[in-house]
């Protein structure tokens, strides 16, 4: 029997195969309107108050849509949101399908926080929320 850390003559050299990254197949799933059972119903919210999607509910929706573990989704989502926030703060334009194209229209510091006024353009997005003109916009077009 050979001693540890000694060279064994005529031993076959084995090649370790290069480790290939796993192929991840993410199904194309629409989570539009897929509110969780724990989410408050829109009818219970004030008539003037739209439902606010918070990070925890977003994580739950992503878990439901992808089947990935909650801790993994949370880690990736937090990193993604941090990168997106930093890019927007730096004035970069983002093109993130299927969300859309984002750019900062105005940026200011207010009370120790950063306020970004964003423009989000979504091509062909079917939101299903409102079919009429958006509040605050002229019926005739874009107010840039």
Coordinates of N, CA and C in Angstrom, one line a residue:
X1 N 0.8 -1.2 0.0 CA 0.0 0.0 0.0 C 0.9 1.2 0.0
X2 N 0.5 2.2 -0.8 CA 1.4 3.4 -0.9 C 1.1 4.4 0.2
X3 N 2.1 5.1 0.6 CA 2.0 6.1 1.7 C 1.4 7.3 1.1
X4 N 0.7 8.1 1.9 CA 0.1 9.3 1.4 C 1.1 10.2 0.9
X5 N 0.8 11.0 -0.1 CA 1.7 12.0 -0.7 C 2.9 11.4 -1.3
X6 N 2.8 10.2 -1.8 CA 4.0 9.6 -2.5 C 3.5 9.4 -3.9
X7 N 4.5 9.3 -4.8 CA 4.2 9.1 -6.2 C 4.2 7.6 -6.5
X8 N 3.1 7.1 -7.0 CA 3.0 5.7 -7.3 C 3.4 5.5 -8.8
X9 N 4.5 4.8 -9.1 CA 4.9 4.6 -10.5 C 3.8 3.8 -11.2
X10 N 3.8 4.0 -12.5 CA 2.9 3.4 -13.4 C 1.4 3.5 -13.1
X11 N 1.0 4.5 -12.3 CA -0.4 4.7 -11.9 C -1.0 5.4 -13.1
X12 N -2.2 5.0 -13.4 CA -3.0 5.7 -14.5 C -3.3 7.1 -14.1
X13 N -3.1 8.0 -15.0 CA -3.4 9.4 -14.8 C -4.9 9.5 -15.2
X14 N -5.7 10.1 -14.3 CA -7.1 10.3 -14.6 C -7.3 11.7 -14.9
X15 N -8.1 11.9 -15.9 CA -8.5 13.3 -16.2 C -9.8 13.6 -15.6
X16 N -9.9 14.8 -15.0 CA -11.2 15.2 -14.5 C -11.9 16.0 -15.6
X17 N -13.1 15.6 -15.8 CA -13.8 16.3 -16.8 C -14.2 17.7 -16.4
X18 N -14.1 18.6 -17.3 CA -14.5 20.0 -16.9 C -15.9 20.0 -16.5
X19 N -16.1 20.7 -15.4 CA -17.5 20.8 -14.8 C -18.2 21.9 -15.6
X20 N -19.3 21.4 -16.2 CA -20.2 22.3 -17.0 C -21.3 22.9 -16.1
X21 N -21.6 24.2 -16.3 CA -22.7 24.7 -15.5 C -24.0 24.1 -15.9
X22 N -24.8 23.9 -14.9 CA -26.1 23.3 -15.2 C -27.0 24.2 -16.1
X23 N -27.7 23.6 -16.9 CA -28.6 24.3 -17.8 C -29.9 24.6 -17.0
X24 N -30.2 25.8 -16.9 CA -31.4 26.2 -16.2 C -32.5 26.6 -17.2
X25 N -33.6 25.9 -17.2 CA -34.7 26.2 -18.1 C -35.7 26.9 -17.2
X26 N -36.0 28.2 -17.5 CA -37.0 28.9 -16.8 C -38.2 29.0 -17.7
X27 N -39.3 28.4 -17.3 CA -40.5 28.5 -18.1 C -41.0 29.9 -18.2
X28 N -41.6 30.1 -19.4 CA -42.2 31.4 -19.6 C -43.6 31.4 -18.9
X29 N -43.7 32.1 -17.8 CA -44.9 32.0 -17.0 C -45.3 33.5 -16.7
X30 N -46.5 33.8 -17.0 CA -47.0 35.1 -16.7 C -47.6 35.1 -15.2
X31 N -47.1 36.0 -14.4 CA -47.6 36.1 -13.1 C -48.5 37.3 -13.0
X32 N -48.9 37.8 -14.1 CA -49.7 39.0 -14.1 C -51.1 38.7 -13.5
X33 N -51.4 39.4 -12.5 CA -52.6 39.2 -11.8 C -52.7 38.0 -10.9
X34 N -51.5 37.4 -10.7 CA -51.4 36.1 -9.9 C -51.2 36.5 -8.4
X35 N -52.1 37.2 -7.8 CA -51.9 37.5 -6.4 C -52.1 36.3 -5.6
X36 N -51.2 36.3 -4.5 CA -51.3 35.2 -3.6 C -52.5 35.2 -2.8
X37 N -52.9 34.1 -2.1 CA -54.1 34.0 -1.3 C -53.9 34.9 -0.1
X38 N -52.7 35.2 0.3 CA -52.5 36.1 1.5 C -52.6 37.6 1.1
X39 N -52.6 37.9 -0.1 CA -52.6 39.3 -0.5 C -54.0 39.9 -0.3
X40 N -54.0 41.1 0.2 CA -55.3 41.8 0.4 C -56.1 41.9 -0.9
X41 N -57.3 41.8 -0.8 CA -58.2 41.9 -2.0 C -58.3 43.4 -2.4
X42 N -58.3 43.6 -3.7 CA -58.4 45.0 -4.2 C -59.7 45.7 -3.7
X43 N -60.8 44.9 -3.6 CA -62.0 45.5 -3.2 C -62.0 46.0 -1.8
X44 N -61.1 45.4 -0.9 CA -61.0 45.8 0.4 C -60.1 47.0 0.6
X45 N -59.3 47.3 -0.4 CA -58.5 48.5 -0.3 C -59.4 49.7 -0.6
X46 N -58.9 50.9 -0.3 CA -59.6 52.1 -0.6 C -59.8 52.2 -2.0
X47 N -60.9 52.9 -2.4 CA -61.2 53.0 -3.9 C -60.1 53.8 -4.6
X48 N -59.5 54.7 -3.8 CA -58.4 55.6 -4.5 C -57.0 55.0 -4.3
X49 N -56.9 53.9 -3.5 CA -55.6 53.3 -3.3 C -55.4 52.0 -4.1
X50 N -54.4 52.0 -5.0 CA -54.1 50.8 -5.7 C -53.4 49.8 -4.8
X51 N -53.4 48.6 -5.1 CA -52.7 47.6 -4.3 C -51.2 47.8 -4.4
X52 N -50.4 47.8 -3.3 CA -49.0 47.9 -3.4 C -48.3 46.6 -3.3
X53 N -47.6 46.2 -4.3 CA -46.9 44.9 -4.3 C -45.6 45.1 -3.5
X54 N -45.5 44.4 -2.4 CA -44.3 44.6 -1.6 C -43.3 43.4 -1.9
X55 N -42.1 43.5 -1.4 CA -41.1 42.6 -1.8 C -41.4 41.1 -1.4
X56 N -42.0 41.0 -0.2 CA -42.3 39.6 0.3 C -43.3 39.0 -0.6
X57 N -44.3 39.7 -1.0 CA -45.4 39.1 -1.9 C -44.7 38.9 -3.3
X58 N -43.8 39.8 -3.8 CA -43.1 39.5 -5.0 C -42.3 38.3 -5.0
X59 N -41.6 38.0 -3.9 CA -40.9 36.8 -3.7 C -41.8 35.6 -3.8
X60 N -42.9 35.6 -3.1 CA -43.9 34.5 -3.1 C -44.4 34.3 -4.5
X61 N -44.7 35.3 -5.3 CA -45.2 35.1 -6.7 C -44.2 34.5 -7.6
X62 N -42.9 34.9 -7.4 CA -41.8 34.4 -8.2 C -41.6 32.9 -7.8
X63 N -41.7 32.5 -6.6 CA -41.6 31.1 -6.1 C -42.7 30.3 -6.8
X64 N -43.9 30.9 -6.8 CA -45.0 30.1 -7.3 C -44.9 30.0 -8.9
X65 N -44.4 31.0 -9.5 CA -44.2 31.0 -11.0 C -43.1 30.1 -11.4
X66 N -42.0 30.0 -10.6 CA -40.8 29.3 -11.1 C -40.6 27.9 -10.4
X67 N -41.1 27.8 -9.2 CA -40.8 26.6 -8.4 C -39.4 26.6 -7.8
X68 N -38.7 27.7 -7.8 CA -37.4 27.8 -7.2 C -37.6 28.0 -5.7
X69 N -36.6 27.6 -4.9 CA -36.7 27.7 -3.4 C -36.8 29.2 -3.0
X70 N -37.6 29.5 -2.0 CA -37.8 30.8 -1.6 C -36.5 31.6 -1.2
X71 N -35.6 30.9 -0.5 CA -34.4 31.5 -0.1 C -33.5 31.9 -1.3
X72 N -33.6 31.1 -2.3 CA -32.8 31.4 -3.5 C -33.4 32.6 -4.3
X73 N -34.7 32.6 -4.4 CA -35.4 33.7 -5.0 C -35.2 35.0 -4.3
X74 N -35.2 35.0 -3.0 CA -35.0 36.2 -2.2 C -33.6 36.8 -2.4
X75 N -32.6 35.9 -2.4 CA -31.3 36.3 -2.6 C -31.1 36.9 -4.0
X76 N -31.6 36.3 -5.0 CA -31.4 36.8 -6.4 C -32.2 38.1 -6.6
X77 N -33.4 38.1 -6.0 CA -34.2 39.3 -6.2 C -33.6 40.5 -5.5
X78 N -33.1 40.3 -4.3 CA -32.5 41.5 -3.6 C -31.2 42.0 -4.4
X79 N -30.4 41.0 -4.9 CA -29.3 41.4 -5.6 C -29.7 42.2 -6.9
X80 N -30.7 41.6 -7.6 CA -31.2 42.2 -8.9 C -31.7 43.6 -8.6
X81 N -32.5 43.8 -7.6 CA -33.1 45.1 -7.3 C -32.0 46.1 -6.9
X82 N -31.0 45.6 -6.2 CA -29.9 46.5 -5.8 C -29.1 47.0 -7.1
X83 N -28.8 46.1 -8.0 CA -28.1 46.4 -9.2 C -29.0 47.4 -10.1
X84 N -30.3 47.1 -10.2 CA -31.1 48.0 -11.0 C -31.2 49.4 -10.3
X85 N -31.3 49.4 -9.0 CA -31.4 50.7 -8.3 C -30.1 51.5 -8.5
X86 N -29.0 50.9 -8.4 CA -27.7 51.5 -8.6 C -27.5 52.1 -10.0
X87 N -28.0 51.3 -11.0 CA -27.9 51.7 -12.4 C -28.8 52.9 -12.6
X88 N -30.0 52.9 -12.1 CA -30.9 54.1 -12.2 C -30.3 55.3 -11.5
X89 N -29.8 55.1 -10.3 CA -29.2 56.3 -9.6 C -28.0 56.9 -10.4
X90 N -27.3 56.0 -11.1 CA -26.2 56.5 -12.0 C -26.7 57.1 -13.3
X91 N -28.0 57.2 -13.5 CA -28.5 57.8 -14.7 C -28.5 56.9 -15.9
X92 N -28.3 55.6 -15.7 CA -28.3 54.6 -16.8 C -29.7 54.4 -17.3
X93 N -29.9 54.1 -18.5 CA -31.2 53.7 -19.0 C -31.2 52.2 -19.0
X94 N -32.4 51.6 -18.7 CA -32.5 50.1 -18.6 C -33.4 49.6 -19.6
X95 N -33.1 48.5 -20.2 CA -34.0 47.8 -21.1 C -34.1 46.4 -20.5
X96 N -35.2 46.1 -19.8 CA -35.4 44.9 -19.1 C -36.7 44.2 -19.5
X97 N -36.7 43.5 -20.7 CA -37.9 42.8 -21.1 C -38.3 41.7 -20.0
X98 N -39.5 41.4 -19.8 CA -40.7 42.0 -20.3 C -41.2 43.2 -19.5
X99 N -40.4 43.7 -18.5 CA -40.8 44.9 -17.8 C -40.9 46.1 -18.7
X100 N -39.8 46.3 -19.5 CA -39.8 47.5 -20.4 C -38.6 48.3 -20.3
X101 N -38.6 49.5 -20.9 CA -37.5 50.4 -20.9 C -37.7 51.4 -19.9
X102 N -36.7 51.7 -19.0 CA -36.8 52.7 -18.0 C -35.7 53.7 -18.1
X103 N -36.0 54.9 -17.8 CA -35.0 56.0 -17.8 C -35.4 57.0 -16.7
X104 N -34.5 57.7 -16.2 CA -34.7 58.7 -15.1 C -35.1 60.0 -15.8
X105 N -36.2 60.5 -15.5 CA -36.6 61.8 -16.0 C -36.1 62.9 -15.2
X106 N -36.3 62.8 -13.8 CA -35.8 63.8 -12.9 C -35.2 63.0 -11.7
X107 N -34.2 63.7 -11.1 CA -33.5 63.1 -9.9 C -33.2 64.2 -8.9
X108 N -33.5 64.0 -7.6 CA -33.2 65.0 -6.6 C -33.0 64.3 -5.3
X109 N -32.3 65.0 -4.4 CA -32.1 64.6 -3.0 C -33.2 65.3 -2.2
X110 N -33.9 64.5 -1.4 CA -34.9 65.1 -0.6 C -34.9 64.5 0.8
X111 N -34.6 65.3 1.8 CA -34.6 64.8 3.2 C -33.7 63.6 3.5
X112 N -32.6 63.5 2.9 CA -31.7 62.4 3.1 C -32.0 61.2 2.2
X113 N -33.0 61.3 1.4 CA -33.3 60.2 0.5 C -33.1 60.7 -1.0
X114 N -33.0 59.7 -1.9 CA -32.9 60.0 -3.3 C -34.3 59.8 -3.9
X115 N -34.7 60.8 -4.7 CA -36.0 60.7 -5.4 C -35.8 60.6 -6.9
X116 N -36.2 59.5 -7.5 CA -36.1 59.3 -8.9 C -37.5 59.3 -9.5
X117 N -37.7 60.2 -10.5 CA -38.9 60.2 -11.3 C -38.6 59.4 -12.6
X118 N -39.2 58.3 -12.8 CA -38.9 57.4 -13.9 C -39.9 57.4 -15.0
X119 N -39.5 57.1 -16.1 CA -40.4 56.8 -17.3 C -40.2 55.4 -17.6
X120 N -41.3 54.7 -17.6 CA -41.3 53.2 -18.0 C -42.2 53.1 -19.2
X121 N -41.5 52.5 -20.3 CA -42.3 52.3 -21.5 C -42.3 50.8 -21.7
X122 N -43.6 50.3 -21.9 CA -43.8 48.9 -22.1 C -44.4 48.7 -23.4
X123 N -43.8 47.9 -24.3 CA -44.4 47.7 -25.6 C -45.4 46.5 -25.6
X124 N -46.6 46.8 -26.0 CA -47.6 45.7 -26.1 C -48.0 45.1 -24.8
X125 N -47.7 45.7 -23.7 CA -48.1 45.1 -22.5 C -49.6 45.1 -22.2
X126 N -50.1 44.0 -21.8 CA -51.5 43.9 -21.5 C -51.7 43.9 -20.0
X127 N -52.0 45.1 -19.4 CA -52.1 45.1 -18.0 C -53.4 44.7 -17.5
X128 N -54.5 45.0 -18.3 CA -55.8 44.6 -17.9 C -56.4 45.4 -16.8
X129 N -55.6 46.4 -16.3 CA -56.1 47.2 -15.2 C -57.1 48.3 -15.6
X130 N -56.7 49.1 -16.6 CA -57.6 50.1 -17.1 C -57.5 50.2 -18.6
X131 N -58.6 50.3 -19.2 CA -58.6 50.4 -20.7 C -58.7 51.9 -21.1
X132 N -59.1 52.8 -20.3 CA -59.3 54.2 -20.6 C -58.0 54.9 -20.5
X133 N -58.0 56.2 -20.8 CA -56.8 57.1 -20.6 C -56.3 57.1 -19.2
X134 N -55.0 57.1 -19.0 CA -54.4 57.2 -17.7 C -54.7 58.5 -17.0
X135 N -54.8 58.5 -15.7 CA -55.1 59.7 -15.0 C -53.9 60.6 -15.1
X136 N -54.1 61.8 -15.3 CA -53.0 62.8 -15.4 C -52.4 62.9 -16.8
X137 N -52.8 62.1 -17.7 CA -52.2 62.2 -19.1 C -53.3 62.8 -20.0
X138 N -52.9 63.6 -20.9 CA -53.8 64.1 -21.9 C -54.3 62.9 -22.8
X139 N -55.5 62.9 -23.2 CA -56.0 61.8 -24.1 C -55.3 61.7 -25.4
X140 N -54.6 62.8 -25.8 CA -54.1 62.8 -27.2 C -52.7 62.2 -27.3
X141 N -51.9 62.0 -26.2 CA -50.6 61.5 -26.4 C -49.7 61.5 -25.2
X142 N -48.4 61.5 -25.5 CA -47.3 61.4 -24.5 C -47.0 62.8 -24.0
X143 N -46.9 62.9 -22.7 CA -46.5 64.2 -22.1 C -45.0 64.1 -21.7
X144 N -44.1 64.3 -22.6 CA -42.7 64.2 -22.2 C -42.1 65.6 -22.0

